Short mmCIF file of C-alpha atoms and ligand atoms in Angstrom, two decimals:
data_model
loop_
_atom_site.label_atom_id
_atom_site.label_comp_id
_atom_site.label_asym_id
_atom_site.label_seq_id
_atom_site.Cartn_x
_atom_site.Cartn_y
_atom_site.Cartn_z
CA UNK A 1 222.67 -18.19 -18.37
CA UNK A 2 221.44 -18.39 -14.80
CA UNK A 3 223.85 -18.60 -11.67
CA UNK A 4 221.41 -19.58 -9.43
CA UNK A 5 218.33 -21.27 -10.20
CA UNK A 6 215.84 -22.17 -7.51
CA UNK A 7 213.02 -24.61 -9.53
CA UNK A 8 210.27 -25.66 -7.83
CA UNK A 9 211.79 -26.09 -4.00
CA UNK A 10 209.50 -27.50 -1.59
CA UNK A 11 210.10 -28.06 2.25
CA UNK A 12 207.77 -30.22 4.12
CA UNK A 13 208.32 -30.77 8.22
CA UNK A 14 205.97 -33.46 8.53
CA UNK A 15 202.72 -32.60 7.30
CA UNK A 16 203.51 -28.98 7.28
CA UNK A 17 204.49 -27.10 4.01
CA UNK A 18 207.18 -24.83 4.86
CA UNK A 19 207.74 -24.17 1.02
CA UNK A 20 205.34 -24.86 -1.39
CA UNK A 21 207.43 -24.56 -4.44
CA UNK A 22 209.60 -22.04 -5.16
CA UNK A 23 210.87 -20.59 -9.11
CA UNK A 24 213.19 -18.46 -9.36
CA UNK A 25 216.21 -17.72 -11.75
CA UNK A 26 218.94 -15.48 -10.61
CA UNK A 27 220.92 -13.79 -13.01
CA UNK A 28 225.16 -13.12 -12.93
CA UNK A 29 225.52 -10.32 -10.72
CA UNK A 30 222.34 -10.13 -9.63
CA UNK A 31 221.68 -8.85 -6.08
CA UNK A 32 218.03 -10.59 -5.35
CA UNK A 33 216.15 -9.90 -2.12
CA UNK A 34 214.29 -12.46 -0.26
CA UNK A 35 211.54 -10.50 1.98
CA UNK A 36 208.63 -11.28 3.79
CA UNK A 37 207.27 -11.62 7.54
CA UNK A 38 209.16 -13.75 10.23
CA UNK A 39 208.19 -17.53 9.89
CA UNK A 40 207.54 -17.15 5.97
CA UNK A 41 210.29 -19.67 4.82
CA UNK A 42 213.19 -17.02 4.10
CA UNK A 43 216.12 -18.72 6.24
CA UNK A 44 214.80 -22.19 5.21
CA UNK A 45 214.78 -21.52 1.50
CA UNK A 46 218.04 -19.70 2.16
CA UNK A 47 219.94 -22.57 3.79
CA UNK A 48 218.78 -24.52 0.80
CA UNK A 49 220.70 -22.65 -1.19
CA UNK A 50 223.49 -22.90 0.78
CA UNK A 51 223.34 -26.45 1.16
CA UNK A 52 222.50 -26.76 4.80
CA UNK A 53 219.05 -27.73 4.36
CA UNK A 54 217.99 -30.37 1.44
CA UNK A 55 214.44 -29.33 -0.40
CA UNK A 56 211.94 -32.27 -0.32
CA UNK A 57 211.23 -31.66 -4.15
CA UNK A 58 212.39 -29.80 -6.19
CA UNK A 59 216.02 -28.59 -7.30
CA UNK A 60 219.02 -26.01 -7.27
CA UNK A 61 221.41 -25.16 -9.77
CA UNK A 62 224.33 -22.95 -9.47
CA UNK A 63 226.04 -21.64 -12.69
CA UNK A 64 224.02 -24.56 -14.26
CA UNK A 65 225.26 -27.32 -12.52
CA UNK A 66 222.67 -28.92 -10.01
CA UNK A 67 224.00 -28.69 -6.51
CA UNK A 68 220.61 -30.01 -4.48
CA UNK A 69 222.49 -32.71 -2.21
CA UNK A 70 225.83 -31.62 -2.89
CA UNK A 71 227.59 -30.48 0.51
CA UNK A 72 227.95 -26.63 1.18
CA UNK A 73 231.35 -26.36 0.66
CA UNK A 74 231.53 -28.16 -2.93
CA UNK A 75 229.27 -25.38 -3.41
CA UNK A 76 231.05 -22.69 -4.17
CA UNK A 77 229.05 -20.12 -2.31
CA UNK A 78 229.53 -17.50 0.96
CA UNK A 79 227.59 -17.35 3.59
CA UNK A 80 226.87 -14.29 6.29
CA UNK A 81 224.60 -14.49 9.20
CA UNK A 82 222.72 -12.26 11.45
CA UNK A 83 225.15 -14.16 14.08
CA UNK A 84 228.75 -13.44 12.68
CA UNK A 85 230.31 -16.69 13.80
CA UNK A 86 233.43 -15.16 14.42
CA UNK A 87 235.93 -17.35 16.14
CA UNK A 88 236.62 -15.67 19.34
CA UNK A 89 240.27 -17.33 20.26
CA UNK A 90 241.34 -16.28 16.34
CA UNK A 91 242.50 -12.64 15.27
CA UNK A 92 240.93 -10.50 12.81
CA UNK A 93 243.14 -11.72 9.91
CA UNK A 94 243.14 -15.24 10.93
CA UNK A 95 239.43 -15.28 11.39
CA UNK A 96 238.92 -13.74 7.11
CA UNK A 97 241.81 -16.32 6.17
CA UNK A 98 240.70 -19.65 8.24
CA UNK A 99 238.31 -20.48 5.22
CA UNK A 100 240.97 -20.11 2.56
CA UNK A 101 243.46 -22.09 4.92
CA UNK A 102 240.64 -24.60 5.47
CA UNK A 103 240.85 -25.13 1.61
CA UNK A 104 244.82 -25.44 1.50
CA UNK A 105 245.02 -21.85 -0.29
CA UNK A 106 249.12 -21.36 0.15
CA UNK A 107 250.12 -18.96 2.58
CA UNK A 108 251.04 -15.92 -0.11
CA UNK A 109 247.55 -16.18 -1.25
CA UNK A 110 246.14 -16.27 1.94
CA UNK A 111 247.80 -13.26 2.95
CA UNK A 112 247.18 -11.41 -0.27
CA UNK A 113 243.37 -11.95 0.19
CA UNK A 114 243.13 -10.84 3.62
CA UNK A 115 245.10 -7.47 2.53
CA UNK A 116 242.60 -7.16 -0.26
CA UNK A 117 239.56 -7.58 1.89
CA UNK A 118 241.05 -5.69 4.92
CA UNK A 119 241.34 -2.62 2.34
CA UNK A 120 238.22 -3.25 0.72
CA UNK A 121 236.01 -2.94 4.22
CA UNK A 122 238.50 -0.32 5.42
CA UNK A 123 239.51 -2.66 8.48
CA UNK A 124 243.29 -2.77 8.45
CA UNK A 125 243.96 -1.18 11.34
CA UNK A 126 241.80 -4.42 13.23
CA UNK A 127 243.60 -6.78 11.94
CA UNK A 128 245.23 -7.79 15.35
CA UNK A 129 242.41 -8.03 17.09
CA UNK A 130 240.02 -10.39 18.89
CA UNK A 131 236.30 -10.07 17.98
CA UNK A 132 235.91 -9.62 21.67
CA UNK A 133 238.04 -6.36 20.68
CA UNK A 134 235.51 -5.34 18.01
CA UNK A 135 232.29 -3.12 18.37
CA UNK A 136 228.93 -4.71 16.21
CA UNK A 137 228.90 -2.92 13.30
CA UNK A 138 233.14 -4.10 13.14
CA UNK A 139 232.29 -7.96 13.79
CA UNK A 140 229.66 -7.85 10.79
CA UNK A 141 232.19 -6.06 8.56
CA UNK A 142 234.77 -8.93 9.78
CA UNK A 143 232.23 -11.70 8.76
CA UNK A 144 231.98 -9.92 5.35
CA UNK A 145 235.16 -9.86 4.86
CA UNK A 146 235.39 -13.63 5.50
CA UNK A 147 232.95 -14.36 3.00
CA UNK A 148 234.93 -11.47 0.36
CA UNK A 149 238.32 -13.44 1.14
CA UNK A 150 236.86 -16.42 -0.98
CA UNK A 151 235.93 -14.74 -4.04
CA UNK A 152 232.92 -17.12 -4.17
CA UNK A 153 230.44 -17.40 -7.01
CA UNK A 154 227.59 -16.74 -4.63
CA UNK A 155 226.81 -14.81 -1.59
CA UNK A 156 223.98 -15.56 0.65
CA UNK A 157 223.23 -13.14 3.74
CA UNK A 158 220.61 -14.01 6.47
CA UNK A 159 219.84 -11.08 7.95
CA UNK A 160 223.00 -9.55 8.81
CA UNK A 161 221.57 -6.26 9.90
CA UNK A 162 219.38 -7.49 12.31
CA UNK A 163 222.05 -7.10 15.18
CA UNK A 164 222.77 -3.44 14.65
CA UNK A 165 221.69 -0.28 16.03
CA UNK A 166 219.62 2.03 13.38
CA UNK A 167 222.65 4.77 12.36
CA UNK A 168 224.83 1.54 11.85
CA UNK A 169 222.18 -0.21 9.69
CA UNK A 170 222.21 2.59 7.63
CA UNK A 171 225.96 2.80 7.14
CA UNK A 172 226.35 -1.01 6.89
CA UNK A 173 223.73 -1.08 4.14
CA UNK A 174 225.28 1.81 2.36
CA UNK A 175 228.49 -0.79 2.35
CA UNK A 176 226.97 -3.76 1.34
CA UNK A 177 225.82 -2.02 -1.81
CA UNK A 178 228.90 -0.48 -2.28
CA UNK A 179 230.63 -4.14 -1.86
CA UNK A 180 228.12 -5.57 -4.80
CA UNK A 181 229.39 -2.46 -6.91
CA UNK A 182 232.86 -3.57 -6.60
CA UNK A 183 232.97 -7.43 -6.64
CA UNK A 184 229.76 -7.69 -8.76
CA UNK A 185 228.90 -11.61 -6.84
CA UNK A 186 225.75 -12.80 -7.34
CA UNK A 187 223.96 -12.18 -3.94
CA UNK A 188 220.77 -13.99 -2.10
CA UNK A 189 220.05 -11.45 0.69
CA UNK A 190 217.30 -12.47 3.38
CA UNK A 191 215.47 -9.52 5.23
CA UNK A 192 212.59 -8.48 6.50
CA UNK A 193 213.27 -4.87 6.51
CA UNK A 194 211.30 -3.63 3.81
CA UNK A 195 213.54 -0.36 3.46
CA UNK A 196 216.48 -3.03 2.89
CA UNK A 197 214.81 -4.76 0.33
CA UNK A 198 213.95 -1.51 -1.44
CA UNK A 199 217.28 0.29 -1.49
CA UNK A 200 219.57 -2.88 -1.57
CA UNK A 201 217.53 -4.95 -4.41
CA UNK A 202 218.18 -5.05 -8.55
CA UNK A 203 215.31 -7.19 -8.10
CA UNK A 204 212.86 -8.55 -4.59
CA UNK A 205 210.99 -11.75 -3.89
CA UNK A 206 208.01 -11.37 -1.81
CA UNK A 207 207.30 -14.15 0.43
CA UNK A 208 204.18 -15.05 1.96
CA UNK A 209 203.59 -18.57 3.76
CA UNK A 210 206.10 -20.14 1.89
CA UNK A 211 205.20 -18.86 -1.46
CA UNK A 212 206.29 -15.99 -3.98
CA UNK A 213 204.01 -13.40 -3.86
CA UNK A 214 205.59 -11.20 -6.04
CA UNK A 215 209.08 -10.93 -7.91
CA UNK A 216 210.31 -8.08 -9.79
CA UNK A 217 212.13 -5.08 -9.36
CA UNK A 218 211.77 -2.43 -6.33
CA UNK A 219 209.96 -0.12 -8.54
CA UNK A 220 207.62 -2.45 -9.91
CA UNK A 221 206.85 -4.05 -6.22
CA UNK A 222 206.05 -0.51 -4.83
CA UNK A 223 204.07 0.74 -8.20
CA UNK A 224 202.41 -2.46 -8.87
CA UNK A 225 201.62 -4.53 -6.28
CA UNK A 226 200.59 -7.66 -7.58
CA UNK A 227 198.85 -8.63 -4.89
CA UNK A 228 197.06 -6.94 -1.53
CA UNK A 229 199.57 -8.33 0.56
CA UNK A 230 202.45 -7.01 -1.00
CA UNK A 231 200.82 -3.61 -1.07
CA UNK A 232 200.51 -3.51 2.54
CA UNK A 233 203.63 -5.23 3.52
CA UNK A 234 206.10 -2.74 1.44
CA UNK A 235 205.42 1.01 2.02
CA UNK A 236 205.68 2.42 5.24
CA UNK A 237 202.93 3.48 6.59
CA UNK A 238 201.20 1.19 5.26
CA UNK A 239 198.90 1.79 2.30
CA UNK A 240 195.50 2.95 3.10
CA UNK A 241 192.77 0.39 1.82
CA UNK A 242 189.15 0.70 2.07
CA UNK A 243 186.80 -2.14 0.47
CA UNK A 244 183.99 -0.75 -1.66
CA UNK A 245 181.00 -2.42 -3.76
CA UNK A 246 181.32 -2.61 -7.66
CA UNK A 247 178.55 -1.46 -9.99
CA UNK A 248 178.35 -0.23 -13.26
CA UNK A 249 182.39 0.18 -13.53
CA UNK A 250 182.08 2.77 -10.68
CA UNK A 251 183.40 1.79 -6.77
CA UNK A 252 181.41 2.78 -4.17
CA UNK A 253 182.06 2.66 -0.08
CA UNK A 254 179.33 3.86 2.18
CA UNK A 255 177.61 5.91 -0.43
CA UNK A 256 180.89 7.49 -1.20
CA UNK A 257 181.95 7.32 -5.15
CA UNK A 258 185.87 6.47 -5.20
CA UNK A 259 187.72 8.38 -8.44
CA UNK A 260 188.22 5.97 -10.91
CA UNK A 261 190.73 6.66 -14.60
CA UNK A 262 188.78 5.34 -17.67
CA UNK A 263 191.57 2.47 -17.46
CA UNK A 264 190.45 1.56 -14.23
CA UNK A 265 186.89 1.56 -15.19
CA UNK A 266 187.54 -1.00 -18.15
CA UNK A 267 189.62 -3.11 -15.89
CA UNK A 268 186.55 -3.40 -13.30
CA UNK A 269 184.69 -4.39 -15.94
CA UNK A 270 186.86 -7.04 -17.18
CA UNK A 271 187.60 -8.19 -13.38
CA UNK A 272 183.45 -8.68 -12.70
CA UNK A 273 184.46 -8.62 -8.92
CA UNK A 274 181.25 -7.93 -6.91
CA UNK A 275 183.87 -6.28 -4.09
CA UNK A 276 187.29 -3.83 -4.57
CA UNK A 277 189.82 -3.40 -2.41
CA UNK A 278 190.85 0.28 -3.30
CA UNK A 279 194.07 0.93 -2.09
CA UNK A 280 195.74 4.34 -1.80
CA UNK A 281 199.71 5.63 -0.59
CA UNK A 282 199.81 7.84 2.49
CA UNK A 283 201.94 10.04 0.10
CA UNK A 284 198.74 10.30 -2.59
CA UNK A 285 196.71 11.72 0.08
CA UNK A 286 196.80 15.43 -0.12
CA UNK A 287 194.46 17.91 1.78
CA UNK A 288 191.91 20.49 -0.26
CA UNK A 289 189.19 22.48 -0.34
CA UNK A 290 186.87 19.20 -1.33
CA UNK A 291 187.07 15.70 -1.65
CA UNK A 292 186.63 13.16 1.20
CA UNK A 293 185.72 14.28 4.32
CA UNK A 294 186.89 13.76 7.44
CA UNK A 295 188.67 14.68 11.06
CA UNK A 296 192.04 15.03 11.64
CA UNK A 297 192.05 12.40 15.54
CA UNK A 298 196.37 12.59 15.08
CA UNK A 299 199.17 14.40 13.78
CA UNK A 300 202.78 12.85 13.68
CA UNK A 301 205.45 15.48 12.65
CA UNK A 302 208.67 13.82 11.83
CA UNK A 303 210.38 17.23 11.21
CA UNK A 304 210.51 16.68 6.45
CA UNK A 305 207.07 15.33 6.62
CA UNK A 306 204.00 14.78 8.92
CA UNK A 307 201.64 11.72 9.00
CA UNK A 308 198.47 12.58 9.87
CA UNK A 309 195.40 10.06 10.91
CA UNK A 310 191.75 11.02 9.24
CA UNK A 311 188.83 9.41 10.46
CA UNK A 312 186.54 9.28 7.52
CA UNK A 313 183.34 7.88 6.92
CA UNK A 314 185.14 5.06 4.73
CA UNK A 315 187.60 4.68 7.58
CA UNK A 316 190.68 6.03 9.25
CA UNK A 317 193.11 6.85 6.52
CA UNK A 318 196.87 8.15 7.07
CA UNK A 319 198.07 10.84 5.16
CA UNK A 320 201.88 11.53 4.55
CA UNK A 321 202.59 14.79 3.83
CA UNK A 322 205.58 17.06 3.06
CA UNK A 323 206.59 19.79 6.16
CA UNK A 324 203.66 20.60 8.25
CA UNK A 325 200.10 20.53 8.35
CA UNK A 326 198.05 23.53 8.33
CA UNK A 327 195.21 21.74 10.64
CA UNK A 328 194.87 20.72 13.98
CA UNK A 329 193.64 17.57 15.91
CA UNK A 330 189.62 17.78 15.77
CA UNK A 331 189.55 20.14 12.83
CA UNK A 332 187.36 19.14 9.67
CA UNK A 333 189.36 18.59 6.67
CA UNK A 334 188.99 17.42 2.93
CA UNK A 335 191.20 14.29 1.47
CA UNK A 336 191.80 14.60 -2.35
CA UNK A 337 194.13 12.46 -4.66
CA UNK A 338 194.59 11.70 -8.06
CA UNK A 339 192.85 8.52 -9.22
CA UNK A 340 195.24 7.37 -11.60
CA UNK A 341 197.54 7.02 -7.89
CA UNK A 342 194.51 4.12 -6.67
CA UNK A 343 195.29 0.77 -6.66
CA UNK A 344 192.62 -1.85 -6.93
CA UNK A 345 192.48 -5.45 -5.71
CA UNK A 346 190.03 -8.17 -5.85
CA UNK A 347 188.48 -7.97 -2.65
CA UNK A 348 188.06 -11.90 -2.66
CA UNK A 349 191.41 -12.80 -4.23
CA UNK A 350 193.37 -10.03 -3.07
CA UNK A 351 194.76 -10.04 -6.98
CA UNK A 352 195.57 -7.04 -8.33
CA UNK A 353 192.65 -6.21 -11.25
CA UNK A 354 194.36 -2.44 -12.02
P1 LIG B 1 211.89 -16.98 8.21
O1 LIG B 1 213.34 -17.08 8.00
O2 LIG B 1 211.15 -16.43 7.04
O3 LIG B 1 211.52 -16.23 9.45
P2 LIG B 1 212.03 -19.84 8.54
O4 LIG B 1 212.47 -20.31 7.19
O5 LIG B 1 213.07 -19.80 9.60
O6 LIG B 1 211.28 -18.44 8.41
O7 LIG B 1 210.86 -20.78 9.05
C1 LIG B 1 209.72 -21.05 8.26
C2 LIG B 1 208.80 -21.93 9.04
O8 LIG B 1 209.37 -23.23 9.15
C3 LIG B 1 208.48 -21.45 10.44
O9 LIG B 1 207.11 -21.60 10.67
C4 LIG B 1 209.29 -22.39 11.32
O10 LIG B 1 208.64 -22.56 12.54
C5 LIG B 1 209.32 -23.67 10.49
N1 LIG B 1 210.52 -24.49 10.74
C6 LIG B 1 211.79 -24.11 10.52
N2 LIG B 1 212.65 -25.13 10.83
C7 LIG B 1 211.88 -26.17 11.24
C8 LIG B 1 212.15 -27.50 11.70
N3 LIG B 1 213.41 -27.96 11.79
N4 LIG B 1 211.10 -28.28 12.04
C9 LIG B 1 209.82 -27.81 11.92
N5 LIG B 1 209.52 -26.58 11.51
C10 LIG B 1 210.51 -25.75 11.18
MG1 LIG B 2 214.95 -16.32 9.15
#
């Protein structure tokens, strides 16, 4: 059964919904991602979790037992921050086995966890060390390490990226997956790095204004966007959307007929939405010999792939395509794609229709 479940959480400051009721079951093992804008409820629904925060409805359950007013640390659960919380006077080793001392684990065990977790993150060689001693990306592998040294049932991260430069991000990413791998913990993970939520995720919750947007798995969030939001918050650039009138099963914007699949023709009709928001990848852009028209005003090589900016009569639309482009800024060019690749929203409910 589930070892976390998260059933209908709501937050209220005051008058204000913060969280305006939250589902979700997390499985054993499961590494879920909590993503969404700054300000969208991710630390509050996080500290929830952890016990730091009490829901104003609603409940939590871990491994089926409801925790919602029990104190964090009858909660079984580990917590990492974007602010490691080292302590500065304590070493290396005493800072991973404080928690375990702090719960009168004997000394033996103590020591056999931090040897464990030292090996684990590949930090034996700090061990004597003050965190003042310790360079970013070694302070946030020390905080993980803390959290490891308890073997908890659940780990909860806020952000503990945030702090690092870009090449460590990367690496320390690369490590917390390979951490899950190992110890298998069922993990809440807060972010709102999109690329972080794709690559770290079994499965992502999309947040919006204290609600779920979407939940499922990376591929389904990036393939199916069950909403316009999502599609424009994950993908980078962002999708390309253009808003055309609906007649007859066909989509038209300024006098221009968007491709439709007979699928997405039967949808439309089903939908009866008098506007579409028709929503297309940078990477389903290619450019041909005919298609949408339209001049290239920017070209952005990143060295594998270029993004180029089209204005078109439907509107400026980036294209992401592999090596270079054979066009210049100011040249006329054609914008083709496959419809089946289109994604189409409600225009007034933003709702995906197909
Ligand atoms: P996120 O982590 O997604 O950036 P937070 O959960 O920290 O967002 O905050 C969600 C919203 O709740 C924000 O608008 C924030 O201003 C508000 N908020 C957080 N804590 C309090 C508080 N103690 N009193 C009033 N509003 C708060
Ligand atoms: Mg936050």
């Amino acid at each position: 059964m589930g070892a976390l479940s998260i059933r209908n959480v709501r937050r209220n400051y005051g008058p204000i919904q913060i969280l305006k009721g939250i589902d979700i079951e997390v499985e054993a093992g499961e590494f879920l991602i909590l993503v969404g804008p700054s300000g969208c409820g991710k630390s509050t629904l996080l500290n929830i979790i952890a016990g730091l925060d009490v829901p104003s409805d609603g409940s939590i359950h871990i491994a089926e037992r409801d925790v919602t007013y029990a104190l964090p640390k009858d909660r079984d659960i580990a917590m990492v921050f974007q602010s490691y919380a080292l302590y500065p006077n304590m070493n290396v080793a005493q800072n991973i086995s404080f928690g375990l001392e702090m719960r009168n684990v004997p000394k033996p065990e103590r020591e056999a966890a931090v040897k464990r977790v030292a090996t684990t993150l590949q930090i034996e060689h700090l061990l004597d060390r003050k965190p003042g001693q310790l360079s970013g990306g070694q302070r946030q592998r020390v905080a993980m390490g803390r959290a490891l040294a308890r073997n908890p049932r659940l780990f909860l991260f806020d952000e503990p990226l945030s702090n690092l430069d870009a090449k460590l991000r990367v690496e320390m990413r690369a490590e917390i997956k390979r951490l899950h791998k190992i110890a298998q913990v069922t993990t809440v993970y807060v972010t709102h790095d999109q690329v972080e939520a794709m690559t770290l995720g079994d499965r992502i919750a999309v947040m919006r204004e204290g609600a779920v947007e979407q939940l499922g798995t990376p591929d389904d969030i990036y393939s199916r966007p069950a909403t316009r939001f999502v599609a424009e918050f994950i993908g980078s650039p962002a999708m390309n959307m253009v808003v055309g009138q609906c007649a007859a099963d066909a989509i038209t914007a300024k006098g221009i007929d968007l491709a439709l699949t007979p699928a997405q023709r039967s949808a439309l009709h089903a939908a009866n939405a008098p506007e579409i928001t028709y929503g297309l990848r940078p990477e389903s852009l290619a450019f041909g010999d005919a298609g949408l028209p339209g001049t290239v005003t920017m070209l952005e090589p990143t060295g594998p792939e270029t993004y180029a900016l089209v204005d078109t009569p439907v509107g400026h639309m980036i294209a992401r395509v592999p090596g270079k482009v054979p066009h210049a800024v100011g040249e006329r060019v054609f914008l083709r794609w496959s419809a089946e690749d289109a994604h189409l929203f409600d225009a007034k409910t933003e709702r995906r229709v197909a």
